[in-house]
Short mmCIF file of C-alpha atoms in Angstrom, two decimals:
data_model
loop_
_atom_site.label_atom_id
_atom_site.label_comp_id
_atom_site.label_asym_id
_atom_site.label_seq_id
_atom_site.Cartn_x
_atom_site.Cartn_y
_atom_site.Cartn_z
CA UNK A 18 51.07 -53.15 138.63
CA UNK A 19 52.20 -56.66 137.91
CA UNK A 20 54.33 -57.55 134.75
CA UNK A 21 56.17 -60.75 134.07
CA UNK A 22 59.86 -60.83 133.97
CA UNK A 23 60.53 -60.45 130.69
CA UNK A 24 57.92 -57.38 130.03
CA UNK A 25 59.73 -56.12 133.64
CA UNK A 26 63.34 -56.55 131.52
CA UNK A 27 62.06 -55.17 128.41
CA UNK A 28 60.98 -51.63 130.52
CA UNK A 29 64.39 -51.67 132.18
CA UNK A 30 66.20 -51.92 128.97
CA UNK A 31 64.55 -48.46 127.85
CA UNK A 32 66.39 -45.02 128.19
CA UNK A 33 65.46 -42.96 131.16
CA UNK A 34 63.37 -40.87 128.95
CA UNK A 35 61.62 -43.84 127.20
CA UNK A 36 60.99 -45.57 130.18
CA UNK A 37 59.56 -42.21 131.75
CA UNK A 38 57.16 -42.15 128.90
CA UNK A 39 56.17 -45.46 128.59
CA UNK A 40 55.24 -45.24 132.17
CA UNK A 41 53.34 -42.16 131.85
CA UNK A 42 51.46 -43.94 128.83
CA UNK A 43 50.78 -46.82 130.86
CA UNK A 44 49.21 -44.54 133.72
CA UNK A 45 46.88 -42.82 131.14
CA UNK A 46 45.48 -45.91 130.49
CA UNK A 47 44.70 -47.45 133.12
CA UNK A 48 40.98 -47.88 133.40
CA UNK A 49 40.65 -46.78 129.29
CA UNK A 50 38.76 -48.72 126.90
CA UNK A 51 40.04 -49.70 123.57
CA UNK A 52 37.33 -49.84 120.51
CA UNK A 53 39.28 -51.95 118.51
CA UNK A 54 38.27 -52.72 115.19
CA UNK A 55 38.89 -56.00 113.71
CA UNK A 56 37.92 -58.10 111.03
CA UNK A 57 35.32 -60.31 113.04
CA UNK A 58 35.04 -63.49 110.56
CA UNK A 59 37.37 -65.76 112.46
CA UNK A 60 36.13 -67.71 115.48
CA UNK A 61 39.83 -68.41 116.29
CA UNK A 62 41.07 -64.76 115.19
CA UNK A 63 38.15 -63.72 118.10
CA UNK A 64 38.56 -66.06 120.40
CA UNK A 65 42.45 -64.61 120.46
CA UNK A 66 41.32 -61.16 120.43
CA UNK A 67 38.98 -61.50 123.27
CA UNK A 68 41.82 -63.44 125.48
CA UNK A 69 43.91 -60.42 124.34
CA UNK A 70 41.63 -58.04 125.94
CA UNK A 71 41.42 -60.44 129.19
CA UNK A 72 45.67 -60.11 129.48
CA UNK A 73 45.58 -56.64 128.42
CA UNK A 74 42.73 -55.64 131.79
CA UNK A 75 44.22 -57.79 134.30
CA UNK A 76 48.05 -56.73 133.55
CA UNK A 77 47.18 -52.96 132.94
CA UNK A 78 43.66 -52.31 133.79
CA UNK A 79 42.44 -51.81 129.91
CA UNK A 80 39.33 -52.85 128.77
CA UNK A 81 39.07 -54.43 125.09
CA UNK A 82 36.06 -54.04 123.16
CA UNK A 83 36.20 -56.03 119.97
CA UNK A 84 34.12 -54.04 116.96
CA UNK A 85 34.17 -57.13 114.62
CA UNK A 86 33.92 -55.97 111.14
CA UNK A 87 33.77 -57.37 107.84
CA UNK A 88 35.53 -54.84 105.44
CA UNK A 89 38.06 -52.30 106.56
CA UNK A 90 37.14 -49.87 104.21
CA UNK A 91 33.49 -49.35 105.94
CA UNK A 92 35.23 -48.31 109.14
CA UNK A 93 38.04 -45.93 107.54
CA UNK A 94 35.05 -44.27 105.69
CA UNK A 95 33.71 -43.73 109.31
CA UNK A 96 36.60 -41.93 110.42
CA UNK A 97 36.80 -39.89 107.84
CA UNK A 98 33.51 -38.64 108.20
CA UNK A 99 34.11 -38.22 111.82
CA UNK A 100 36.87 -35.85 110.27
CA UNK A 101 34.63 -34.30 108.13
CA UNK A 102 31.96 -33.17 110.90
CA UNK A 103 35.07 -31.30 112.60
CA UNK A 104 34.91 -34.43 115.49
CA UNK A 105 38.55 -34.35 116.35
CA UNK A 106 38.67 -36.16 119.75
CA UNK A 107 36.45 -38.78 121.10
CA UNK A 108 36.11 -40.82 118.03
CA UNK A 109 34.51 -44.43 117.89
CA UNK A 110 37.74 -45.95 117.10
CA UNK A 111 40.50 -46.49 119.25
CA UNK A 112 42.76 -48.93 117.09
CA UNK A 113 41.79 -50.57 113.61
CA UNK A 114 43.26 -53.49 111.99
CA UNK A 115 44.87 -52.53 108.86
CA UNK A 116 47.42 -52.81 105.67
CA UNK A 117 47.80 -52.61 102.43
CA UNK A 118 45.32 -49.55 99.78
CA UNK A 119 43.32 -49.39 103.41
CA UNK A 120 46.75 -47.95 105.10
CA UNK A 121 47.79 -45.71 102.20
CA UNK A 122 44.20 -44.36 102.31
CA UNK A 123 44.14 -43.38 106.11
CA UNK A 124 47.53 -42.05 105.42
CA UNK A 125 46.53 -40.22 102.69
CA UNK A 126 43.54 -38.46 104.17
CA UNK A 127 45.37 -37.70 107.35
CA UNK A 128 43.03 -40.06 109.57
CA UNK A 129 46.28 -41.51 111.44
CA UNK A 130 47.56 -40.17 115.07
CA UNK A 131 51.41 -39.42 115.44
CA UNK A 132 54.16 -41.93 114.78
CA UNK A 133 53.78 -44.48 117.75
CA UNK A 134 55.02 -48.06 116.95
CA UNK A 135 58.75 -47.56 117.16
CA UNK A 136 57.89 -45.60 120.42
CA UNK A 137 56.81 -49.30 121.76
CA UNK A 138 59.01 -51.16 124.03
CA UNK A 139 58.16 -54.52 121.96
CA UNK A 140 59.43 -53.04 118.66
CA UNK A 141 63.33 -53.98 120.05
CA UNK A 142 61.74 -57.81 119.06
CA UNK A 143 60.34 -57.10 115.46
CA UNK A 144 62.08 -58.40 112.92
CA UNK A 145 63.58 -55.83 110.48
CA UNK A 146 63.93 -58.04 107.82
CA UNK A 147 60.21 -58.54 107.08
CA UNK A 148 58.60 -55.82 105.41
CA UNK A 149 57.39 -53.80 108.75
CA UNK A 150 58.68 -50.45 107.16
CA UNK A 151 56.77 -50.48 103.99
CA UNK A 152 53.22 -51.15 103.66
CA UNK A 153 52.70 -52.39 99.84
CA UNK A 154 55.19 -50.16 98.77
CA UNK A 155 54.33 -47.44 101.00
CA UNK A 156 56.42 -46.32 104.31
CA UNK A 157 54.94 -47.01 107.01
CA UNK A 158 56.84 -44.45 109.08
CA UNK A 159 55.92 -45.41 112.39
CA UNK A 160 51.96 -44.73 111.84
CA UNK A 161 51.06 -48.43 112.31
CA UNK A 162 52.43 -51.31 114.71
CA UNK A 163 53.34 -54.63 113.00
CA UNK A 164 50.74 -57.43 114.54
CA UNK A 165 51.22 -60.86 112.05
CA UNK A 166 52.64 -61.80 108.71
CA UNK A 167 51.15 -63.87 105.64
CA UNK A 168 52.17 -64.90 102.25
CA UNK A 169 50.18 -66.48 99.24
CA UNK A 170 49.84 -70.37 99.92
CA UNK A 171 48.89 -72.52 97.10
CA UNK A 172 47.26 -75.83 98.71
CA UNK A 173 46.55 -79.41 97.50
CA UNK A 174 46.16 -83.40 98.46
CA UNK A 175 48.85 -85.21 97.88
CA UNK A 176 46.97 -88.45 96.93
CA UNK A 177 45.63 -86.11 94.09
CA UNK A 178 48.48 -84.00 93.31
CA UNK A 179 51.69 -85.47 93.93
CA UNK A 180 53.78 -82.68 91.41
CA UNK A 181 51.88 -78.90 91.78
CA UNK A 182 52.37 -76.53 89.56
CA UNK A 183 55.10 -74.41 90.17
CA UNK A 184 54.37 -70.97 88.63
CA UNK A 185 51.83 -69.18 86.47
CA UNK A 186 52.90 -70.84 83.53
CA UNK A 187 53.16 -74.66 84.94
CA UNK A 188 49.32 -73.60 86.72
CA UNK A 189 48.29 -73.12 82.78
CA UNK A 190 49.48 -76.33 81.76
CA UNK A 191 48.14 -78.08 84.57
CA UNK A 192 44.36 -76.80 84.03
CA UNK A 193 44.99 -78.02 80.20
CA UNK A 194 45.75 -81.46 81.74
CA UNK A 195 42.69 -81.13 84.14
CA UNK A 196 39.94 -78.98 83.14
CA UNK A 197 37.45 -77.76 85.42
CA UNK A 198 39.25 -78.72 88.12
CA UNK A 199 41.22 -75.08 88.86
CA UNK A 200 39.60 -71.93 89.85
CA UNK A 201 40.51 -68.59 92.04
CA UNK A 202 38.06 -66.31 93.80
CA UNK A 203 36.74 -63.39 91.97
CA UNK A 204 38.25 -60.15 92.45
CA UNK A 205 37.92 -57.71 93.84
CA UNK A 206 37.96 -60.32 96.85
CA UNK A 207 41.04 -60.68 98.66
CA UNK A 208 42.22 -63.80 97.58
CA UNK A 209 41.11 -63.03 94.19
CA UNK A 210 43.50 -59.80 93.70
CA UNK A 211 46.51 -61.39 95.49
CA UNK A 212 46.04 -64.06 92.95
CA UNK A 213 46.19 -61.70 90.06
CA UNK A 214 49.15 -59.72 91.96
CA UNK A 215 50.78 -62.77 92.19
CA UNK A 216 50.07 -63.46 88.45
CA UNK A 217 51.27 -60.28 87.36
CA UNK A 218 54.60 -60.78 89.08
CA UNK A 219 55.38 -63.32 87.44
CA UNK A 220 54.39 -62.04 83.80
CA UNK A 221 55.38 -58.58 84.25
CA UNK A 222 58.33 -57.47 81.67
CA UNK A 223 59.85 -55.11 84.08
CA UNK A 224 57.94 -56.23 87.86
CA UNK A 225 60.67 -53.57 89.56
CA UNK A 226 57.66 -51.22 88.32
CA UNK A 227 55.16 -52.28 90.52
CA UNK A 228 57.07 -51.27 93.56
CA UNK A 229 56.06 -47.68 92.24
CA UNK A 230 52.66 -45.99 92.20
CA UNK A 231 50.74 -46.72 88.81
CA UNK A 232 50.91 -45.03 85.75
CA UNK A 233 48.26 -45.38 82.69
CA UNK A 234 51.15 -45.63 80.74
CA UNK A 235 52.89 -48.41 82.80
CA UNK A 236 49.74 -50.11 83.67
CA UNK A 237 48.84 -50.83 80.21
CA UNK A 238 53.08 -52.04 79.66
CA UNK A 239 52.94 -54.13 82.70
CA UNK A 240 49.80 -55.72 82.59
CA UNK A 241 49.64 -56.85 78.86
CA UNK A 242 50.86 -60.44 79.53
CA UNK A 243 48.56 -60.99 82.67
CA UNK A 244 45.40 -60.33 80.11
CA UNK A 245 46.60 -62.49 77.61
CA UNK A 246 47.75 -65.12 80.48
CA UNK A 247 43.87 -65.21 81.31
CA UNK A 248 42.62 -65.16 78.45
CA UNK A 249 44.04 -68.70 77.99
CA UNK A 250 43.70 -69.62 81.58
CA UNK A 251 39.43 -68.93 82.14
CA UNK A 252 38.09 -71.45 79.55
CA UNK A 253 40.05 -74.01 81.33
CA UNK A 254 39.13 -73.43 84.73
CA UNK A 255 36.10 -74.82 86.75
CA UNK A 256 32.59 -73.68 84.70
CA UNK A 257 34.78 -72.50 82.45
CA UNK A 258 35.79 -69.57 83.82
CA UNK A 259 31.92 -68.02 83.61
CA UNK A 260 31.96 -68.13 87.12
CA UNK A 261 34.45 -68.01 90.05
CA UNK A 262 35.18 -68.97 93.58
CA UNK A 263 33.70 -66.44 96.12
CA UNK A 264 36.98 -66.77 98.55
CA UNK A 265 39.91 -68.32 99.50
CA UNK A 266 38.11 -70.26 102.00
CA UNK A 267 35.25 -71.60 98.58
CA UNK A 268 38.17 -73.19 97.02
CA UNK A 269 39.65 -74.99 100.16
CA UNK A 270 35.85 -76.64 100.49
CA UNK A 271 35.59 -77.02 96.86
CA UNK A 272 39.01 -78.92 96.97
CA UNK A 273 37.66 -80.82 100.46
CA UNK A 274 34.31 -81.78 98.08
CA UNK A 275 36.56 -83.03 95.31
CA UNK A 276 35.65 -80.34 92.77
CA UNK A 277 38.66 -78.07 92.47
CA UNK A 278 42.83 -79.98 93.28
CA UNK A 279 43.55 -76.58 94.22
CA UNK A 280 43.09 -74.25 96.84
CA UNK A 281 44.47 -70.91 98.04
CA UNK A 282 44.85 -69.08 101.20
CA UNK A 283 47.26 -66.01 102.57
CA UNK A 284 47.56 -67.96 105.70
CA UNK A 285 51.14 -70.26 105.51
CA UNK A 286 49.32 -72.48 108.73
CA UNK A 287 45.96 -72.88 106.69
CA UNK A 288 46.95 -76.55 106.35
CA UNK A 289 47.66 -77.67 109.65
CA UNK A 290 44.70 -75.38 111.10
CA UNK A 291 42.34 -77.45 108.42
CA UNK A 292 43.56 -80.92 109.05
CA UNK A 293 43.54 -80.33 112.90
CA UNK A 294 39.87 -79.55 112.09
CA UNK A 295 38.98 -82.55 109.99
CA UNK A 296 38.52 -80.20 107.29
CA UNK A 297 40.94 -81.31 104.83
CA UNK A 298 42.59 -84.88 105.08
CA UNK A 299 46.23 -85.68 106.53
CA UNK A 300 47.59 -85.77 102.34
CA UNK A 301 46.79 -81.86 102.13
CA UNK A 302 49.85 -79.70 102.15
CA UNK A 303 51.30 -76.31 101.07
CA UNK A 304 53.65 -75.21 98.34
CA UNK A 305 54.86 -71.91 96.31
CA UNK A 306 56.06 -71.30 93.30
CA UNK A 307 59.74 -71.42 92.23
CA UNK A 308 59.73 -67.73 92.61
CA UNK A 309 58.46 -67.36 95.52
CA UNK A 310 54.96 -66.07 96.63
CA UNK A 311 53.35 -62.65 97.47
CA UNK A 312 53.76 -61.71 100.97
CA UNK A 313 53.31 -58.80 103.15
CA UNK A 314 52.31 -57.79 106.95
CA UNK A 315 49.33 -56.73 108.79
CA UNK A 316 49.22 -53.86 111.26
CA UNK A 317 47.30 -52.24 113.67
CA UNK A 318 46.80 -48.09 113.55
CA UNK A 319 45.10 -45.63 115.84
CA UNK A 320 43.53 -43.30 114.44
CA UNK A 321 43.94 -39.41 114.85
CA UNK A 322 40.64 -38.88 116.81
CA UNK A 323 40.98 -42.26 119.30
CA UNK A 324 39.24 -41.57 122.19
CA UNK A 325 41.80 -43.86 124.12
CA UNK A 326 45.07 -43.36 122.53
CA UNK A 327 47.41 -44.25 125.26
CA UNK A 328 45.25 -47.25 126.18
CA UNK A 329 45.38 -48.44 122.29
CA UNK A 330 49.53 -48.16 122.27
CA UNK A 331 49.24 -50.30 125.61
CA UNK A 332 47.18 -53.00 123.37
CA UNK A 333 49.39 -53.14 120.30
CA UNK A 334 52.65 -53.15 122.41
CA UNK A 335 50.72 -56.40 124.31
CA UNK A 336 49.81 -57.87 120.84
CA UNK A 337 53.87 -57.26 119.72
CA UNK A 338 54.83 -58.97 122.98
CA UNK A 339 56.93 -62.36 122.73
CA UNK A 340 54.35 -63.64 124.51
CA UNK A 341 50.87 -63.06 122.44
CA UNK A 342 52.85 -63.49 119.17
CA UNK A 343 54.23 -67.06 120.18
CA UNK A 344 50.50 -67.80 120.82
CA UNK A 345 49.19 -66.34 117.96
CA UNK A 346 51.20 -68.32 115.88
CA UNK A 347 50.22 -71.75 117.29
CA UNK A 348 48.40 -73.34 114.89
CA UNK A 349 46.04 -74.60 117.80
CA UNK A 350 45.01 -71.07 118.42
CA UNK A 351 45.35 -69.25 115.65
CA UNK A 352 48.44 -70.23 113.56
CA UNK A 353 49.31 -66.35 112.64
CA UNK A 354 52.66 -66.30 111.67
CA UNK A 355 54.74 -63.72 113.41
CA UNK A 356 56.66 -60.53 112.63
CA UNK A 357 59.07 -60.90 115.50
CA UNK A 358 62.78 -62.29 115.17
CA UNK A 359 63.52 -65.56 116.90
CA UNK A 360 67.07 -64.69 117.71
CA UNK A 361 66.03 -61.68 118.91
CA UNK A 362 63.65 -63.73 122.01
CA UNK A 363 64.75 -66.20 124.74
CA UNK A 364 65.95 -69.19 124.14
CA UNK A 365 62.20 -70.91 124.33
CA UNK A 366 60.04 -68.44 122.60
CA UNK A 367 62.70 -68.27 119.75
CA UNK A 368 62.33 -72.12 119.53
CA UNK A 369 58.81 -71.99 119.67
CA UNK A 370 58.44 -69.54 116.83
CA UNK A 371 60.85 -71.29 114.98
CA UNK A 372 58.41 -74.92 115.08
CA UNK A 373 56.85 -75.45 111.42
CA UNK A 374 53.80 -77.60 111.79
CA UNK A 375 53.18 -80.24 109.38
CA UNK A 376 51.23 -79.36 106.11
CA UNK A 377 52.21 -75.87 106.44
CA UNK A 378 54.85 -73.84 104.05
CA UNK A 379 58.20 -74.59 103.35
CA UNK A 380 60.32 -71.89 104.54
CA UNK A 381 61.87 -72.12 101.74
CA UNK A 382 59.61 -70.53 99.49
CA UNK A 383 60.86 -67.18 99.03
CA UNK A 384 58.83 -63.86 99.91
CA UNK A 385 57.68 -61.33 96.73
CA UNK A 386 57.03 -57.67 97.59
CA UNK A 387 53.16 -56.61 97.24
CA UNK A 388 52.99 -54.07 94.51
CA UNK A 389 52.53 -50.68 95.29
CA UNK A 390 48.75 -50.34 96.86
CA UNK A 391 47.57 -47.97 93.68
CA UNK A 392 48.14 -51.03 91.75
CA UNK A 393 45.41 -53.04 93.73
CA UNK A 394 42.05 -50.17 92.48
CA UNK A 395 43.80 -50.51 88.63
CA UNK A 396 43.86 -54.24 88.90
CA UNK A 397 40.57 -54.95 89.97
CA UNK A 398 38.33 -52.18 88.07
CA UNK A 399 40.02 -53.64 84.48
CA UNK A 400 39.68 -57.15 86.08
CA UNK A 401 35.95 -56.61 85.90
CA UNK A 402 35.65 -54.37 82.93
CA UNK A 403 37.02 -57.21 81.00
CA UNK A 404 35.76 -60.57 83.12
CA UNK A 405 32.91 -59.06 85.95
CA UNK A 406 30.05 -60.73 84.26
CA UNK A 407 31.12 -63.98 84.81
CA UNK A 408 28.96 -65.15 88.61
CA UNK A 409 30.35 -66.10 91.95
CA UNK A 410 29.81 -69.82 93.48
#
């Protein structure tokens, strides 16, 4: 079996034991194949996944196939009815990409195999100080592997926008200034509930709160200034706020066609990624707010009836290896930022992970917790009890 040096030094850094089992692992899955399911809307995300799989068969004899999906939830409702017919081995999934209410569900249900990701020789590179441990508020406790991070990137043109807004309350004033021109994507689409997340951090009396699961009580405390903060906001936003952006990736075209000065994105490298692609021109660029922005990490799992277990903790210790997270995060491939630590790598893939392409965000916008993921259901149901008849673009 061939590894390069530094997977070779990584190994010999183990305990006995460690090493023992990771070798045993690594035996078990040679000639597996991994069902991994992954959110298949990307051409870059699958063009990384697929040279992934490629690495993953020629350096330990793995085969990748790629189930691209479109919404988590579909394939955790899968599993669990896998569950629910008494299959317990030899289910269609081998690893899923996962975090957030999707994670605390599978958890919750008992659809996850044992603690693995600590048990992976990569984890000695992960960086501790992102939130790899807790999930939106909920411990992870070793049931999925770390893969990329992301935070809540505000975007605009420079020519247009020389002075963004700066927080909720600025973003208010600024739609007064320029009505019609500001909109977010309705919830309960992604970018559409991190941008009310992000909304009710800010306006929250007490936001400590929404580190803990959600009350009626608390909900009704907590989110009594977002409500009224919308109120004002929706008559002042594009159509009036009678109809909304379907995604992140509506108001980065709308902002490209000249209709909205605003776009949003969870992806820090959206910028560069866009401008390398002619999408947006060279005067885009990212900022936060003064507070900092919403930010958490995506994982991988496998779940408790993977057909190929050992083969699927061979993947996500590859795609947790200095080596596919340095390329991930090149905003040629895919521009993923990563969740390992740069001091933690040689001297060269430290530096390269450390390189901040042009357009993308400051580092020095600060990282805000996600709530707790029973916030996210609450959120969105009264989101659309109060605003759902208003259309999508």
């Amino acid at each position: 079996m061939k590894y390069t040096l530094l997977a070779t030094l990584v190994l010999s850094l183990l305990s006995p034991a460690a090493r023992a089992n990771w070798e045993q692992t690594l035996a078990q899955a040679r000639g597996q194949t991994v069902y991994f399911n992954a959110w298949g809307g990307s051409e870059a995300i699958n063009r990384y996944i697929a040279w992934a799989g490629k690495e993953t068969q020629k350096r330990y004899g793995v085969s990748v196939k790629h189930v691209k999906t479109a919404d988590t939830a579909e394939v955790i409702r899968r599993i669990a009815a896998e569950k629910a017919a008494g299959r317990t081995q030899g289910g269609s999934v081998d690893l899923v990409w996962i975090n957030g209410e999707n994670f605390r569900s599978m958890k919750n249900q008992a659809l996850l195999s044992a603690p693995f990701a600590k048990d992976l020789p990569n984890w000695r590179y992960v960086d501790l100080k992102k939130p790899v441990e807790r999930d939106f508020a909920e411990p992870t406790q070793g049931l999925e592997s770390p893969w990329g991070g992301a935070q809540l990137t505000f975007i605009a043109d420079r020519s247009r926008v020389p002075a963004p807004p700066d927080s909720m309350t600025s973003l208010l004033a600024f739609a007064k200034a320029h009505p019609g021109r500001v909109s977010y994507p309705k919830p309960p689409q992604f970018h559409g509930t991190s941008f009310l997340k992000q909304a009710l951090l800010e306006l929250a009396p007490n936001p400590t709160l929404l580190q803990q699961p959600v009350s009626a009580a608390v909900f009704a405390r907590e989110t009594r200034a977002l409500w009224a903060y919308l109120d004002q906001l929706h008559p002042l936003l594009w159509r009036k706020g009678q109809a909304f952006a379907s995604s992140g990736e509506q108001t980065l075209q709308m902002m490209a066609d000249g209709e909205l000065l605003l776009g949003i994105s969870f992806n820090p490298n959206e910028v560069p990624n866009l401008i390398a692609a002619k999408r947006l021109p060279k005067t885009a660029y990212s900022y936060g707010h003064k507070g900092g922005t919403l930010a958490n990490v995506h994982f991988v799992a496998i779940p408790f009836n993977a057909r190929s277990a050992a083969a699927a903790k061979v993947l996500a210790n590859f795609l947790l290896s200095p080596e596919a997270q340095v390329k991930k995060a090149d905003v040629a491939i895919w521009g993923d930022p990563s969740v390992l630590d740069p001091a933690k790598l040689p001297a060269a893939q430290g530096a390269a992970l450390r390189q901040s392409a042009a357009g993308s965000l400051p580092a020095s916008v600060k990282t805000l917790a996600e709530p707790h993921a029973s916030w996210v259901d609450a959120l969105e149901k009264e989101w659309l009890r109060r605003y759902g008849k208003a259309g999508g673009a």
